[in-house]
Short mmCIF file of C-alpha atoms and ligand atoms in Angstrom, two decimals:
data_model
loop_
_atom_site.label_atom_id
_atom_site.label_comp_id
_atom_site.label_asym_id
_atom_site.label_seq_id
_atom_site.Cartn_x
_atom_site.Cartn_y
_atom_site.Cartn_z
CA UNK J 1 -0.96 14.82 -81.87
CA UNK J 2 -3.40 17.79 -81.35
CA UNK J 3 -6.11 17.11 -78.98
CA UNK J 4 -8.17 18.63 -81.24
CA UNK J 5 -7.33 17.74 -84.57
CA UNK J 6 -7.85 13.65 -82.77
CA UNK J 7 -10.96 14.14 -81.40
CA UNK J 8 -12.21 15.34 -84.88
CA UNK J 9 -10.82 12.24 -86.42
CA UNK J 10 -12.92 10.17 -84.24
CA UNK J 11 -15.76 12.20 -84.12
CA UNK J 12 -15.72 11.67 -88.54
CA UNK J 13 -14.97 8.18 -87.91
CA UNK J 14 -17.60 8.03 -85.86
CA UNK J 15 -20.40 8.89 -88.20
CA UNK J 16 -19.28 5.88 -90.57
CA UNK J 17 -21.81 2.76 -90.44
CA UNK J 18 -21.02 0.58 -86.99
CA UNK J 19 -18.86 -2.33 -88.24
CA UNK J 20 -17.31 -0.24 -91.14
CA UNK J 21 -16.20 2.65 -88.47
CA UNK J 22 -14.80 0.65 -85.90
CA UNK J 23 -12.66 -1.20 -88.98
CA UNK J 24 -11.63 2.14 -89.58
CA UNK J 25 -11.33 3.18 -86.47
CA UNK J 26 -8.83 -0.08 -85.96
CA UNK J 27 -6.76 0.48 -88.67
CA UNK J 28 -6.06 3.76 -87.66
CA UNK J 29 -4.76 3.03 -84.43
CA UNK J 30 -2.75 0.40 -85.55
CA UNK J 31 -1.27 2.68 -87.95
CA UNK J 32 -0.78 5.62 -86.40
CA UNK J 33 -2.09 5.50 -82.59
CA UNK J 34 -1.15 3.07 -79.63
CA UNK J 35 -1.95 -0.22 -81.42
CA UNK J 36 1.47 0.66 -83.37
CA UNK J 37 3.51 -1.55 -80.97
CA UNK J 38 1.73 -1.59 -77.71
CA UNK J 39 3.79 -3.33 -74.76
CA UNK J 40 2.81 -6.27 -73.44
CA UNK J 41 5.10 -5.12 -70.10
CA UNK J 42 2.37 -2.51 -69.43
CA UNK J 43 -0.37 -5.26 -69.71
CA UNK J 44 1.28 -7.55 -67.19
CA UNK J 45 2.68 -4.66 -64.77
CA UNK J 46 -1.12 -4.07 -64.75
CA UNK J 47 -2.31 -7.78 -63.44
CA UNK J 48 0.77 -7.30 -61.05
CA UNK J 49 -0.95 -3.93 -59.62
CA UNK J 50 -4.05 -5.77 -59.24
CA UNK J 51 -2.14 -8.71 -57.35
CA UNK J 52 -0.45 -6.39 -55.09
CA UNK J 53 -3.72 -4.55 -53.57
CA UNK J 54 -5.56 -7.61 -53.43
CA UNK J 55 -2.70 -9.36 -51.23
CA UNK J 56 -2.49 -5.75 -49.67
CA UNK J 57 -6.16 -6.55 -48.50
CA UNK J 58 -5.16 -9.79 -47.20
CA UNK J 59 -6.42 -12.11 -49.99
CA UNK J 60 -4.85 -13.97 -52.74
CA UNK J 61 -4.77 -14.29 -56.89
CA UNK J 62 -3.66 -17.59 -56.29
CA UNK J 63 -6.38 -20.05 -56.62
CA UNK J 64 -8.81 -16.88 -57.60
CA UNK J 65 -12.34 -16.85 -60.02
CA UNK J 66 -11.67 -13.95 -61.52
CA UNK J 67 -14.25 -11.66 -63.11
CA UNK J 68 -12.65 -8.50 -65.56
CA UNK J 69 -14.60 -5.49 -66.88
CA UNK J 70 -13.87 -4.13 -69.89
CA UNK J 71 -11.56 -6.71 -71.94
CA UNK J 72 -10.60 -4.35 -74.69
CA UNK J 73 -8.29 -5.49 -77.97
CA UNK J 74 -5.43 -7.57 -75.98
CA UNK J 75 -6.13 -10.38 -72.99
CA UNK J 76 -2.96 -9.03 -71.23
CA UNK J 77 -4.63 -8.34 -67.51
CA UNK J 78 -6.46 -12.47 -67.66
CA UNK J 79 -3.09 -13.61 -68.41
CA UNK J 80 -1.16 -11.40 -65.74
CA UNK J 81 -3.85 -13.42 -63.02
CA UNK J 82 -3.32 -16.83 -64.66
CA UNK J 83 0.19 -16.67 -64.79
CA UNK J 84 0.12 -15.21 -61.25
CA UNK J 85 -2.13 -18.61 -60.46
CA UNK J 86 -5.71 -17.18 -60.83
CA UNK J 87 -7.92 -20.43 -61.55
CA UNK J 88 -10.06 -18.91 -63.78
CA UNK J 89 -10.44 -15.43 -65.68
CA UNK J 90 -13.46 -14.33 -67.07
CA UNK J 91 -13.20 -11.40 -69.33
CA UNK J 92 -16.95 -8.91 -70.19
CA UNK J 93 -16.97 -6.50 -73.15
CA UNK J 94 -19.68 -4.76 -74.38
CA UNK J 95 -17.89 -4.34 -77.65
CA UNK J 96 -16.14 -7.34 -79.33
CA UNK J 97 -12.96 -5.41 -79.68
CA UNK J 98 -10.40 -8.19 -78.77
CA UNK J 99 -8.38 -8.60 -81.65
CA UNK J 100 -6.71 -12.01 -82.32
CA UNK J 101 -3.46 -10.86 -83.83
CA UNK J 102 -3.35 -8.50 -81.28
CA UNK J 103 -2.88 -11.20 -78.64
CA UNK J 104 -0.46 -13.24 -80.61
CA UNK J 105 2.09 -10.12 -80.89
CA UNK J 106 1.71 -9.96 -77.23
CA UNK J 107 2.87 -13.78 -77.05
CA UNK J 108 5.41 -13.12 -79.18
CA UNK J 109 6.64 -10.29 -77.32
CA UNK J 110 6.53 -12.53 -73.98
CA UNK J 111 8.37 -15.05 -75.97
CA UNK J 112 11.13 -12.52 -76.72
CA UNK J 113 11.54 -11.21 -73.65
CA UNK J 114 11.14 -14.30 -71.52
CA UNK J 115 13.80 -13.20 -68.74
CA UNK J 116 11.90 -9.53 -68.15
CA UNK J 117 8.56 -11.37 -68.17
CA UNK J 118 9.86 -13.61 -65.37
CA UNK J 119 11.58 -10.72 -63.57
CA UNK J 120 8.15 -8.52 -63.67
CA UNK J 121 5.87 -11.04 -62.22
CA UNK J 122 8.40 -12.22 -59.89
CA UNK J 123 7.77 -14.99 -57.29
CA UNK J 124 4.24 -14.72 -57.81
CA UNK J 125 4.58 -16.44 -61.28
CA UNK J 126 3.47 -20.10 -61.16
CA UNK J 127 5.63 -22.13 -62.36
CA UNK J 128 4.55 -24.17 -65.43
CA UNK J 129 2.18 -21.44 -66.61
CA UNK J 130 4.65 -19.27 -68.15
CA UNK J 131 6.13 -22.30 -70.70
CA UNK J 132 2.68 -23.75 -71.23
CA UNK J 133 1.32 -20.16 -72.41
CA UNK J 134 4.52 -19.78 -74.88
CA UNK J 135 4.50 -22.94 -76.32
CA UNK J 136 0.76 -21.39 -77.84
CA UNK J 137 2.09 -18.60 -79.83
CA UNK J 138 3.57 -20.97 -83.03
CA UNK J 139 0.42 -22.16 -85.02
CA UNK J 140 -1.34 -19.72 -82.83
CA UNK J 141 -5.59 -19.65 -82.14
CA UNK J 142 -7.26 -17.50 -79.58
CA UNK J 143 -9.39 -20.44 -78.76
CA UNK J 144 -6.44 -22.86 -77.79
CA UNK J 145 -4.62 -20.20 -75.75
CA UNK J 146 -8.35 -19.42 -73.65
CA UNK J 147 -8.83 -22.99 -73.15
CA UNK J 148 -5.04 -23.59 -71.48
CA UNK J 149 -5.23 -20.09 -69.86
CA UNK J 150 -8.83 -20.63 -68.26
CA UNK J 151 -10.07 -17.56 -70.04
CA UNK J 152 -13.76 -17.35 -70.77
CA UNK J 153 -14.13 -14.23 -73.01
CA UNK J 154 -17.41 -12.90 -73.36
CA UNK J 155 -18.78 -9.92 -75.72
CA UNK J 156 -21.10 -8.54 -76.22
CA UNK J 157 -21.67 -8.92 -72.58
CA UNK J 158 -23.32 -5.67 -70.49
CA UNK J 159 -20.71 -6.09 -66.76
CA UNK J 160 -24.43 -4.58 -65.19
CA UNK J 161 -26.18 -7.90 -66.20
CA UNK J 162 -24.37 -11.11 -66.22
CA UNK J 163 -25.28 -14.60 -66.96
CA UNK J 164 -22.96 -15.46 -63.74
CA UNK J 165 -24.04 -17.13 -60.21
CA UNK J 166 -24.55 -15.15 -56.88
CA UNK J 167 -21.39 -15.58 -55.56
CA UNK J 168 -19.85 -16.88 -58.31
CA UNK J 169 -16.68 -14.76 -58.22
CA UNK J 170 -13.84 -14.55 -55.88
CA UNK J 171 -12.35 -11.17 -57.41
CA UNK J 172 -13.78 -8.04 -59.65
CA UNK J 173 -11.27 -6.46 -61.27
CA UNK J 174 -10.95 -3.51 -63.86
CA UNK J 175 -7.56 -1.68 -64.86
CA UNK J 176 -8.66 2.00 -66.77
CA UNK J 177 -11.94 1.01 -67.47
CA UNK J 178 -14.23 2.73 -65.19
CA UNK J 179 -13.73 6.54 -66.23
CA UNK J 180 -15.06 5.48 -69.42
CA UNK J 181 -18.34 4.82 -68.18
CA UNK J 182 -21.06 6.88 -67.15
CA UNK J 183 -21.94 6.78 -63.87
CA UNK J 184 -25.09 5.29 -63.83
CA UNK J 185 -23.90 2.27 -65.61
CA UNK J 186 -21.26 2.08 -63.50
CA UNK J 187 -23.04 2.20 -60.05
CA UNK J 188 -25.08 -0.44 -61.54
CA UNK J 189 -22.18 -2.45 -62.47
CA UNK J 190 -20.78 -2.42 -59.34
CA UNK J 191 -23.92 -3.00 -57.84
CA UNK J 192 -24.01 -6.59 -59.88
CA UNK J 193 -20.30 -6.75 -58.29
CA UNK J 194 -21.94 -7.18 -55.13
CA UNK J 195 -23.96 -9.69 -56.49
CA UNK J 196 -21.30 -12.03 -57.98
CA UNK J 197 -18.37 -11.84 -55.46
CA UNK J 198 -18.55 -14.38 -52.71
CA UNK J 199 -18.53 -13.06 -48.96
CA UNK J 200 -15.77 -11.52 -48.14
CA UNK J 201 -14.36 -11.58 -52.47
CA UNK J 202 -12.91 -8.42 -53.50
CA UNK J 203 -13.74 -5.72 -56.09
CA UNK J 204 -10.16 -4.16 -57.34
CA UNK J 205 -10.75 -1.13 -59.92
CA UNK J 206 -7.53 1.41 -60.91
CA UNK J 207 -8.70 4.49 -62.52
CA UNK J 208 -7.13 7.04 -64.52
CA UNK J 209 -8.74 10.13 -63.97
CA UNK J 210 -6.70 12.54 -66.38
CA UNK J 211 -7.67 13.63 -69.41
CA UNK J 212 -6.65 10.93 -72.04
CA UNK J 213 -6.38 13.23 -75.05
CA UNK J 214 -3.44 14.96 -72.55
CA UNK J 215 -1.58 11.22 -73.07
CA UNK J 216 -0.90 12.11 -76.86
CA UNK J 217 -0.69 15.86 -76.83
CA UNK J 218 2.14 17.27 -74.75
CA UNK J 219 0.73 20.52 -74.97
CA UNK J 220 -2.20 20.36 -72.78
CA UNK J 221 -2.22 19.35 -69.12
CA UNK J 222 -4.18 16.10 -67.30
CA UNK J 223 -7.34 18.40 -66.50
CA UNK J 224 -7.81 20.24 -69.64
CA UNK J 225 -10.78 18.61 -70.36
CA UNK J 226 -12.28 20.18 -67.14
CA UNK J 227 -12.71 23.60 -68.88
CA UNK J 228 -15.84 22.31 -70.82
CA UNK J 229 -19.36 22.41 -70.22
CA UNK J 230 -20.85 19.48 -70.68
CA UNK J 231 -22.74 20.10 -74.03
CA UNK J 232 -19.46 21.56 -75.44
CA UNK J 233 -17.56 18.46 -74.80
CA UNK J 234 -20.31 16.13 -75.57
CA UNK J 235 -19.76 18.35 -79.07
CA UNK J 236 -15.73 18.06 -79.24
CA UNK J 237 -15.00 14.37 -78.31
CA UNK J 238 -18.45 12.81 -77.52
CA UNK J 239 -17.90 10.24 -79.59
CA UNK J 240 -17.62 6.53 -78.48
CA UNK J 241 -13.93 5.61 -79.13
CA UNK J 242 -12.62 7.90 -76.40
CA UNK J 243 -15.70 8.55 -73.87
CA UNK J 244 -15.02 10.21 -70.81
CA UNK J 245 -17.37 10.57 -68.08
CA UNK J 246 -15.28 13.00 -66.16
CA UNK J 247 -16.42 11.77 -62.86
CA UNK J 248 -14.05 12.80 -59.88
CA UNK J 249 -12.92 10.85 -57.32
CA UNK J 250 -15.78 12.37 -55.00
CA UNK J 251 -18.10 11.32 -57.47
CA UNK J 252 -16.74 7.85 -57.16
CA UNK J 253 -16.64 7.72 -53.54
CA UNK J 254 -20.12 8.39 -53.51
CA UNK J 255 -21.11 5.95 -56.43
CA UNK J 256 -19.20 3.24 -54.53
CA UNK J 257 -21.16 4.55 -50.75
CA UNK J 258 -24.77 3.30 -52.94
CA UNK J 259 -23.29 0.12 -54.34
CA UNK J 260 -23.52 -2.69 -51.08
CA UNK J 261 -19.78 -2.97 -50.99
CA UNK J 262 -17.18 -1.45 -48.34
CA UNK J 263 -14.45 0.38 -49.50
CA UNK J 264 -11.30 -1.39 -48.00
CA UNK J 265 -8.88 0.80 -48.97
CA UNK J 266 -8.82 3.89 -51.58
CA UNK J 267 -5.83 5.35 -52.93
CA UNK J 268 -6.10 8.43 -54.35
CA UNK J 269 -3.36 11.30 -53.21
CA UNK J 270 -3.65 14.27 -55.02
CA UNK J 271 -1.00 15.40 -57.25
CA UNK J 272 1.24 18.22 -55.88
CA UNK J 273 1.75 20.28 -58.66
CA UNK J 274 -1.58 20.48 -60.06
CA UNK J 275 -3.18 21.20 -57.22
CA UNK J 276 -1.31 23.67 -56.79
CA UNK J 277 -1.91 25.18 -60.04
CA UNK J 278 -5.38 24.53 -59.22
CA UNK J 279 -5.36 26.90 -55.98
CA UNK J 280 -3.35 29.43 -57.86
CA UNK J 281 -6.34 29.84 -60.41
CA UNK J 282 -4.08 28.36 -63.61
CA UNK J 283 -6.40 25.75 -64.61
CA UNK J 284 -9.79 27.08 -66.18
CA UNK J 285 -12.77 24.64 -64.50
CA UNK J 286 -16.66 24.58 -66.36
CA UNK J 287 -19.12 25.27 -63.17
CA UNK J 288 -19.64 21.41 -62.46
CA UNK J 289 -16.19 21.39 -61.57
CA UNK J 290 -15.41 24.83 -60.31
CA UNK J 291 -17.06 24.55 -56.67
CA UNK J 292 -14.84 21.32 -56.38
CA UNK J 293 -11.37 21.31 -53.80
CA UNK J 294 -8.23 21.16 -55.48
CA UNK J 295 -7.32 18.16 -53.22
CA UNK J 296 -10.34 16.40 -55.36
CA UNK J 297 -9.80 17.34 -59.30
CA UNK J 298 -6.23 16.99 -58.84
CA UNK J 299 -6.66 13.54 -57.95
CA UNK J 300 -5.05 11.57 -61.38
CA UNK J 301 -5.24 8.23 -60.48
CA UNK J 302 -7.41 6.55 -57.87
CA UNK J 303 -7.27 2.92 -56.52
CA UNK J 304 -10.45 1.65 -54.77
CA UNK J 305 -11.05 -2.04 -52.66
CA UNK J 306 -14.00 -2.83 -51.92
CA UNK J 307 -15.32 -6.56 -49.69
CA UNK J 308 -18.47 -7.79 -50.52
CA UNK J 309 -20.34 -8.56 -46.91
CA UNK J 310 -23.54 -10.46 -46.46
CA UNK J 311 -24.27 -13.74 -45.41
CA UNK J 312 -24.45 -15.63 -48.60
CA UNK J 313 -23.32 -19.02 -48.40
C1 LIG O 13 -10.61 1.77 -72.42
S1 LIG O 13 -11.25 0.21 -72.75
C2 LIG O 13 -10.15 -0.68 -71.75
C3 LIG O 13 -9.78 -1.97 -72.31
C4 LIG O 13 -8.72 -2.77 -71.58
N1 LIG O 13 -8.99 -2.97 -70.18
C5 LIG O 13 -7.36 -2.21 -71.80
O1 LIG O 13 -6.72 -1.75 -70.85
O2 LIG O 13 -6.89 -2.25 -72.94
C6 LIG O 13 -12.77 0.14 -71.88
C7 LIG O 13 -13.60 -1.05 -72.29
O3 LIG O 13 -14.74 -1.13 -71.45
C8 LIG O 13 -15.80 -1.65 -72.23
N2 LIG O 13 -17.10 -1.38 -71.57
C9 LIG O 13 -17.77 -0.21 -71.48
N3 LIG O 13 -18.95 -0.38 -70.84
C10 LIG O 13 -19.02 -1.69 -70.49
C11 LIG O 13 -20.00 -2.49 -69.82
N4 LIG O 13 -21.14 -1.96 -69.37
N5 LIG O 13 -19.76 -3.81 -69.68
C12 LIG O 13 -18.61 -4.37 -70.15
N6 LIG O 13 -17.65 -3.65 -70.79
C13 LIG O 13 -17.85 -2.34 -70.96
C14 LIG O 13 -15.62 -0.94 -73.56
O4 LIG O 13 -16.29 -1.60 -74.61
C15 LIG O 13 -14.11 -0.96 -73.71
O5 LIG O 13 -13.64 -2.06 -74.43
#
């Protein structure tokens, strides 16, 4: 769909009273956006991303409190990292947005394709977990399947202030959450991070730093929403269902320098072709992003791992 013609959608949607827009809003997705028949694969390929850099940084899932930012509709990330032998998953939203029937397709799904499930999560899968978690989706309740998965979903709940112990937390994990928060909140977040994970616990973000309205619109590239000032974006799709800060990753580097964690590792290669554009002149950049390397903007997708130190006991 046109970029545009989307972001004017939402922006009308938008102006509709807060529980009747976000019905809307819902419905609308389900019917014609990504809620049509979203993949629980994707979900669980997700949890075993997260399971790979944290084992890549010498730790484990198995065994793991988990903490996740930024539930969303489906609980398909908690249930990669229980089924991968996390012990417990708590799940923050700001928004209540998790949808029961939502979770039950996923279930379903899982059910249906029991062999590619298994093959996905591989020898990491616990074994048990998988047939105790199907055995949920006939007379199905969200409550039942949190209780046997160890799930404690909580919304509204700010990620930047929660009711959770000092060290309460063994891993802090997001998957495409953070480039929809502005960077203040998110410093702040990761700041509590600190806070929560034990010594030596792990915070595990992905981020997608492309343009999102580029996912639906093959005629626009990953950093077309770089030509904008920020007023005149704020103006085209500065609504809440798609918010984009537009941070880059140097932006992130330096949110994560000011947070009290140390970056373990950070993945983030730039992509080939668009830089390359990028040096040739090809993709028009507002002045916050103009004085920026191409080896930065064209930077699509960044991992970061970061250790909480201290001496907490
Ligand atoms: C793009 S959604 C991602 C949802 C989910 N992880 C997924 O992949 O489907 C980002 C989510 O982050 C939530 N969020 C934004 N700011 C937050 C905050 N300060 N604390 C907790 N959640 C927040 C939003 O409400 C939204 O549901």
């Amino acid at each position: 769909m046109n970029w545009r013609l989307k972001a004017a959608i939402q922006n009308a949607i938008a102006l509709l009273p807060g529980p009747l827009s976000q019905r809307v809003y819902y419905a609308m997705q389900r019917r014609f956006g990504g809620l049509r028949s979203p993949a629980v694969e994707d979900k669980l390929r997700q949890g075993v991303e997260v399971a790979e850099r944290v084992e890549a940084n010498g730790a484990t899932v198995v065994g793991a409190r988990v903490l996740e930012v930024g539930t969303g509709r489906r609980l398909g990330l908690p249930l990669a990292l229980w089924l991968q032998g996390a012990e417990r998953v708590t799940t923050v939203d700001l928004n209540p947005y998790l949808r029961a029937e939502l979770v039950h397709e996923d279930l379903l799904q899982m059910r249906d394709q029991r062999a590619r499930v298994e093959s996905l999560l591989g020898r990491r899968l616990v074994p048990g977990r998988l047939d105790a978690l199907l055995a949920l989706a006939d007379g199905f309740s969200l409550e039942r399947l949190c209780g046997t998965c160890a799930i404690d979903y909580r919304s509204p709940a700010d990620a930047a202030a929660l009711d959770l112990a000092d060290g309460a937390i063994d891993l802090h994990v997001s998957y495409e959450v953070m480039e929809h928060i502005p960077g203040p909140v998110l410093e702040a977040i990761l700041g509590e991070a600190a806070r929560l994970l034990r010594p030596g616990g792990l915070a595990v973000h992905c981020i997608d730093l492309t343009d999102h309205f580029s996912h639906s619109d093959p005629g626009i590239g990953p950093l077309n929403f770089l030509r904008f000032g920020e007023r005149g974006f704020r103006l085209l799709a500065g609504n809440g269902f798609m918010y984009m800060n537009r941070l880059q990753v140097d932006d992130y580097d330096a949110i994560w320098a000011r947070t009290g964690l140390v970056v373990r590792e950070r993945l983030a290669e730039p992509d080939p072709n668009v830089a390359a554009a990028l040096a040739a002149g090809a993709i028009p950049l507002a002045p916050r992003f103009a004085g920026k390397p191409p080896g930065v903007l064209a930077v699509l997708r960044a991992w970061y791992v970061g250790a909480a130190g201290g001496d907490r006991r």
